[in-house]
Coordinates of N, CA and C and ligand atoms in Angstrom, one line a residue:
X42 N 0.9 -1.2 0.0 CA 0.0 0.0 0.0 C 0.9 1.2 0.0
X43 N 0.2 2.1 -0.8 CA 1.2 3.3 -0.9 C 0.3 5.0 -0.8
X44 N 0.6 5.3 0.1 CA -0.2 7.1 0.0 C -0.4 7.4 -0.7
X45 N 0.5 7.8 -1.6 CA 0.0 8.5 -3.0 C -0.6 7.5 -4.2
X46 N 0.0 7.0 -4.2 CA -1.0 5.9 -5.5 C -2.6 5.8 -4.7
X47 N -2.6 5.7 -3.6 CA -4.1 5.6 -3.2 C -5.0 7.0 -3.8
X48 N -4.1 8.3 -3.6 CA -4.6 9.6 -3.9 C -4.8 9.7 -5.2
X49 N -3.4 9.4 -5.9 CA -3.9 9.3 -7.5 C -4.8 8.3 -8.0
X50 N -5.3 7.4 -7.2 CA -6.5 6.7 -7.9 C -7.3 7.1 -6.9
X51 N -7.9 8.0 -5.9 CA -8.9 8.7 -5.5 C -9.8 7.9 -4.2
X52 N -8.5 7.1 -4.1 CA -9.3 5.7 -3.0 C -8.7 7.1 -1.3
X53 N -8.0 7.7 -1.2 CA -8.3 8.5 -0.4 C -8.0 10.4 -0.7
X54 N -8.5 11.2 -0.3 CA -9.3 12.5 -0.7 C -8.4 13.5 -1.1
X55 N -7.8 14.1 -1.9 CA -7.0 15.3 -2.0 C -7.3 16.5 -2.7
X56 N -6.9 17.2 -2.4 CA -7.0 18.7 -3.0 C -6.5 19.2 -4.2
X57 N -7.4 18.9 -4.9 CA -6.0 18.8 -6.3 C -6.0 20.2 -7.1
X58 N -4.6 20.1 -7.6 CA -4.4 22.0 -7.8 C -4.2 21.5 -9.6
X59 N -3.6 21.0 -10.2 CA -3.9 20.4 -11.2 C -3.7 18.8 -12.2
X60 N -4.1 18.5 -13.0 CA -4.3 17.2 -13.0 C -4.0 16.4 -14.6
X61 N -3.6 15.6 -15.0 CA -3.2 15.2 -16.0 C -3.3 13.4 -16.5
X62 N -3.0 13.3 -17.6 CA -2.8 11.7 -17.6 C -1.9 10.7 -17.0
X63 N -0.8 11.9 -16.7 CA 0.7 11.4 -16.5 C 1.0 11.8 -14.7
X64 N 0.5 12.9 -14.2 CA 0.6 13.4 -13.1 C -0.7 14.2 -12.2
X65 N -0.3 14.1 -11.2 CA -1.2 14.8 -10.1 C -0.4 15.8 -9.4
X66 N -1.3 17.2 -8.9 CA -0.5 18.1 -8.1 C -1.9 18.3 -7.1
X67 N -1.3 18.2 -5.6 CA -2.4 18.6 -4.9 C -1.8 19.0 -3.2
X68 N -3.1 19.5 -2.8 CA -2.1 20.7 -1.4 C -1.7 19.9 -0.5
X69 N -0.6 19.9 0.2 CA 0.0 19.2 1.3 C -0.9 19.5 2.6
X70 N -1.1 18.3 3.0 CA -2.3 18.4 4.2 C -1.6 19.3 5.1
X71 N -0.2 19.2 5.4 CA 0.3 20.3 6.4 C 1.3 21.0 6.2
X72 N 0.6 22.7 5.4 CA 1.4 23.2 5.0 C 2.2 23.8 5.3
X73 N 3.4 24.1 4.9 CA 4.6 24.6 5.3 C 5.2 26.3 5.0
X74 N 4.2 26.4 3.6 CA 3.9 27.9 3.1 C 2.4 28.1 3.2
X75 N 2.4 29.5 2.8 CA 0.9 29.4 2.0 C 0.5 29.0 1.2
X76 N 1.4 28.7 0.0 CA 1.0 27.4 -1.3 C 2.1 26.4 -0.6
X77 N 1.4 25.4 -0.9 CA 2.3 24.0 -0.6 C 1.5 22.9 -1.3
X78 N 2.1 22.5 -2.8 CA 1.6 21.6 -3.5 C 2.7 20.3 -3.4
X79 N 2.1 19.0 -3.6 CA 2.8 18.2 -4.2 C 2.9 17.4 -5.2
X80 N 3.7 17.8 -6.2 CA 3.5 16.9 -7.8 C 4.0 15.5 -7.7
X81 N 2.9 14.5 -8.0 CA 3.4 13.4 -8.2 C 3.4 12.6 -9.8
X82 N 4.5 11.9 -10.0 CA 4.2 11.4 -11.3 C 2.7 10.3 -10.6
X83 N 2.1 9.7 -11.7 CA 1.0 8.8 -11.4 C 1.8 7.4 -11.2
X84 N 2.3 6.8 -11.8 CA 2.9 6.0 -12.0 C 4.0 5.9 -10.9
X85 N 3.9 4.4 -10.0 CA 5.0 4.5 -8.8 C 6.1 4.6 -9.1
X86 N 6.9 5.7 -8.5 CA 8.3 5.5 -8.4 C 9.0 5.5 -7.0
X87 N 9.8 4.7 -6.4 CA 10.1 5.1 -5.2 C 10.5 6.1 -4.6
X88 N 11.6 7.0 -5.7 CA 12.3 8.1 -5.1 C 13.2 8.8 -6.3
X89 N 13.9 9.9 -6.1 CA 14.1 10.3 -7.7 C 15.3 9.5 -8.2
X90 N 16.0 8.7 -7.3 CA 17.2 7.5 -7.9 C 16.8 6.9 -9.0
X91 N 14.9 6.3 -7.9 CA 14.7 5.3 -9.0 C 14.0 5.9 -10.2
X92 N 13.4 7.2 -10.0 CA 13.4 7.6 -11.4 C 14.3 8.0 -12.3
X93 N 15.2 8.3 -11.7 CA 16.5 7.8 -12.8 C 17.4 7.0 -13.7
X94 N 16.7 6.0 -12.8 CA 17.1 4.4 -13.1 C 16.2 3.9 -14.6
X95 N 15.7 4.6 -15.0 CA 14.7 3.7 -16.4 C 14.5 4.9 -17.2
X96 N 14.4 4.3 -18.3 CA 14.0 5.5 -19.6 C 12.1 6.0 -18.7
X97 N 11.7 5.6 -19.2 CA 10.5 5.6 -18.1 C 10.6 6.5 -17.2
X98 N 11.3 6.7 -15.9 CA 11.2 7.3 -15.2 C 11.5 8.6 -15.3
X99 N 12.9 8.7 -16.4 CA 13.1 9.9 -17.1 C 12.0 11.1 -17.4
X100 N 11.3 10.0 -18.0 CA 10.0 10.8 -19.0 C 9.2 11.0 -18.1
X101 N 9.0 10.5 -16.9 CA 7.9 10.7 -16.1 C 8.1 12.1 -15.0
X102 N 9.7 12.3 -15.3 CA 10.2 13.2 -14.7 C 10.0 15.1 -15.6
X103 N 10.0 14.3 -17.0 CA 9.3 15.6 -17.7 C 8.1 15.8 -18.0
X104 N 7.2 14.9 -17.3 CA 5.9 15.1 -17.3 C 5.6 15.9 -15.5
X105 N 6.7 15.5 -15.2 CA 6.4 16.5 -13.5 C 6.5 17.9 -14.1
X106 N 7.6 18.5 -14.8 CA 8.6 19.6 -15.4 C 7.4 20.2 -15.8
X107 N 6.5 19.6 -16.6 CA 5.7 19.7 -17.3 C 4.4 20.8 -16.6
X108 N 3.8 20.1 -15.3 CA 3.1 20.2 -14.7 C 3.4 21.2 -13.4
X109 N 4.8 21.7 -13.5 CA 5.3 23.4 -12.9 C 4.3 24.5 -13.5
X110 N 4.4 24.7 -14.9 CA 4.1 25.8 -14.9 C 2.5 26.1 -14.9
X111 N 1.9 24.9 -15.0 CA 0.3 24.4 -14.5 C 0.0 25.0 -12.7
X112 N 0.9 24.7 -12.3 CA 1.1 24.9 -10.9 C 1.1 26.5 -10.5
X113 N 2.0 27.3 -10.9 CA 2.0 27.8 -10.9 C 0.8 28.9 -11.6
X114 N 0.6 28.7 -12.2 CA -0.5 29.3 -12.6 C -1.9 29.3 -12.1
X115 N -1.9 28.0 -11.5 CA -3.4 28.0 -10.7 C -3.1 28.6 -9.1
X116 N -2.2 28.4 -8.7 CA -2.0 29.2 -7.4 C -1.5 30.5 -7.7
X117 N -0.7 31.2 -8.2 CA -0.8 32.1 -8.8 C 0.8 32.7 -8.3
X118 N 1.7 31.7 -8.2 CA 3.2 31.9 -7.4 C 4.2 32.4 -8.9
X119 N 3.8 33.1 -9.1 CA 4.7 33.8 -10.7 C 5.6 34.6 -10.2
X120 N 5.7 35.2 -8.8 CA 7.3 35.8 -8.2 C 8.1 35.4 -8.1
X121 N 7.6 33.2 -7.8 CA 9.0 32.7 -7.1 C 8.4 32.0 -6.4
X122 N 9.3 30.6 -5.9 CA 8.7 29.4 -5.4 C 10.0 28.7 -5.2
X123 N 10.5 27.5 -4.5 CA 10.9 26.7 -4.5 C 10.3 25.2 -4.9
X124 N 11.1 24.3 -5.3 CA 11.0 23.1 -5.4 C 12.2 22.4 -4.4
X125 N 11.4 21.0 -3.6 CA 12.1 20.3 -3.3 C 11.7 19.2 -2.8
X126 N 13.1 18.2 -2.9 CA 12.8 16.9 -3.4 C 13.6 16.2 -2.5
X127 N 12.7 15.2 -1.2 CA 13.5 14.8 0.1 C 13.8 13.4 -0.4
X128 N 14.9 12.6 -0.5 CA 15.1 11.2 -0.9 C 15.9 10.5 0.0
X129 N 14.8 9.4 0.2 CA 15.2 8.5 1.3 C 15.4 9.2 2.5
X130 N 16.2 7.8 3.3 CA 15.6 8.6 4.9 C 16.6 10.0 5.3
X131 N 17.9 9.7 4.7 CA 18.4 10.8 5.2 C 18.2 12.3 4.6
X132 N 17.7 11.8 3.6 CA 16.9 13.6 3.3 C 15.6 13.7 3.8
X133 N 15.7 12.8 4.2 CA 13.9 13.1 4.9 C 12.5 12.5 4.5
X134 N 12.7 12.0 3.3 CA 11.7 11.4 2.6 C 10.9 10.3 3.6
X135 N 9.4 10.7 4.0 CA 8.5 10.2 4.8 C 7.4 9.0 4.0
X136 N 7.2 9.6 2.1 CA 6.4 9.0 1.9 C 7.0 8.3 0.5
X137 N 6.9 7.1 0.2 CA 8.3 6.6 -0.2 C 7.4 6.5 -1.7
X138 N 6.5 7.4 -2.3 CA 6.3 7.6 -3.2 C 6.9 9.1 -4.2
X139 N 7.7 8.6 -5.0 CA 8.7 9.9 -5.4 C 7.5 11.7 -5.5
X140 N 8.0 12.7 -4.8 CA 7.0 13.4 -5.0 C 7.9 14.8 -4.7
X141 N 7.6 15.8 -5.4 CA 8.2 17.2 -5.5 C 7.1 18.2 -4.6
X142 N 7.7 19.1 -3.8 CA 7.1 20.2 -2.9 C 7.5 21.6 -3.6
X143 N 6.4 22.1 -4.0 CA 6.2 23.4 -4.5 C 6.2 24.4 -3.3
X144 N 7.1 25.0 -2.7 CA 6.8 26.1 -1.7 C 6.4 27.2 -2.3
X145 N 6.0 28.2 -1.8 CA 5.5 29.7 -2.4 C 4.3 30.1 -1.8
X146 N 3.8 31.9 -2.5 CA 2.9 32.0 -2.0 C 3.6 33.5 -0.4
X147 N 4.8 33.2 -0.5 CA 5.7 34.0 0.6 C 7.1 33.9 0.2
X148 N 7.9 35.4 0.7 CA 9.3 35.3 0.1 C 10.1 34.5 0.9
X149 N 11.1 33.6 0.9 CA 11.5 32.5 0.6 C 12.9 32.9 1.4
X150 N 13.2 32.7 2.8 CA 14.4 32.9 2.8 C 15.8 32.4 2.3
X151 N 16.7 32.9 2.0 CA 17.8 33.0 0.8 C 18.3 32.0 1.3
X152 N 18.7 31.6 2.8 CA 19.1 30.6 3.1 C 18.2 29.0 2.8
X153 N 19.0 27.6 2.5 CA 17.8 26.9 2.1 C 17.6 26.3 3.0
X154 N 18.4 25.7 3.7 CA 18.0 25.2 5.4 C 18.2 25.7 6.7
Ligands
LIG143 P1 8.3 14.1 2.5 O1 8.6 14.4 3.9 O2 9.1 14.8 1.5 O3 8.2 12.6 2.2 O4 6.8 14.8 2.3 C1 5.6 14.1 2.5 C2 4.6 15.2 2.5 O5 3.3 14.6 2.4 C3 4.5 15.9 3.9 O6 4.8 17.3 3.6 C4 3.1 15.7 4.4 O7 2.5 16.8 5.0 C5 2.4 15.3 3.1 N1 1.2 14.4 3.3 C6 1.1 13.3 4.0 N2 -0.1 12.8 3.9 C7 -0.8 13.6 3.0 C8 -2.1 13.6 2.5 N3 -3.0 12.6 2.8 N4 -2.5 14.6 1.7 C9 -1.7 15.5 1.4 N5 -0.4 15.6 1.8 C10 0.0 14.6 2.6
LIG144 ZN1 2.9 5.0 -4.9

């Protein structure tokens, strides 16, 4: 069982900011900005290693790329945002479905941690 594949097939509830064949972007139940999206490819991948690991995952990676400036446009963060991407445990990665955090929505201090 996996969090997000449950979300992208709609077996449990999310907020979704926008939506595709290839991907899902929807608000982080506990946000950390005032926009806090997270883009997931649909398709499981474990982490962005393993999407790097296959032609496949590549492409799944430019269908996330893809689904930025979708994002941005429905929340309306055209000053500036961060992206970032926790992998595995020692970056922090909690939900072992590969998934990108859209911060924004507030200026962003310069420092990144
Ligand atoms: P990470 O720590 O990078 O693995 O990020 C996982 C993120 O998923 C956290 O920011 C959580 O707040 C978020 N999250 C966990 N469960 C849900 C959920 N059901 N809906 C939306 N976001 C969630
Ligand atoms: Zn999954």
């Amino acid at each position: 069982m996996c969090l997000f594949c449950d979300i992208v097939e709609g077996k449990i509830p999310s907020t979704k900011v926008f939506e595709n064949d290839k991907v899902l972007a929807f608000k982080d139940i506990n946000p950390a900005t005032p926009v806090h999206v997270l883009i997931v490819p649909k398709k499981h991948f474990d982490d962005i290693l393993d999407m790097a690991s296959s032609e496949e995952g590549k492409e799944a990676l430019g269908d996330v790329l893809d689904a930025v400036p979708e994002v941005v446009k429905a929340t309306g963060i055209d000053e500036g945002f961060r992206i970032i991407n926790n992998c595995r445990e020692f970056g922090g990665q909690t939900v072992k479905h590969v998934h990108f955090h859209i911060l924004g929505g507030v200026k962003l201090s310069e420092k990144m941690i």
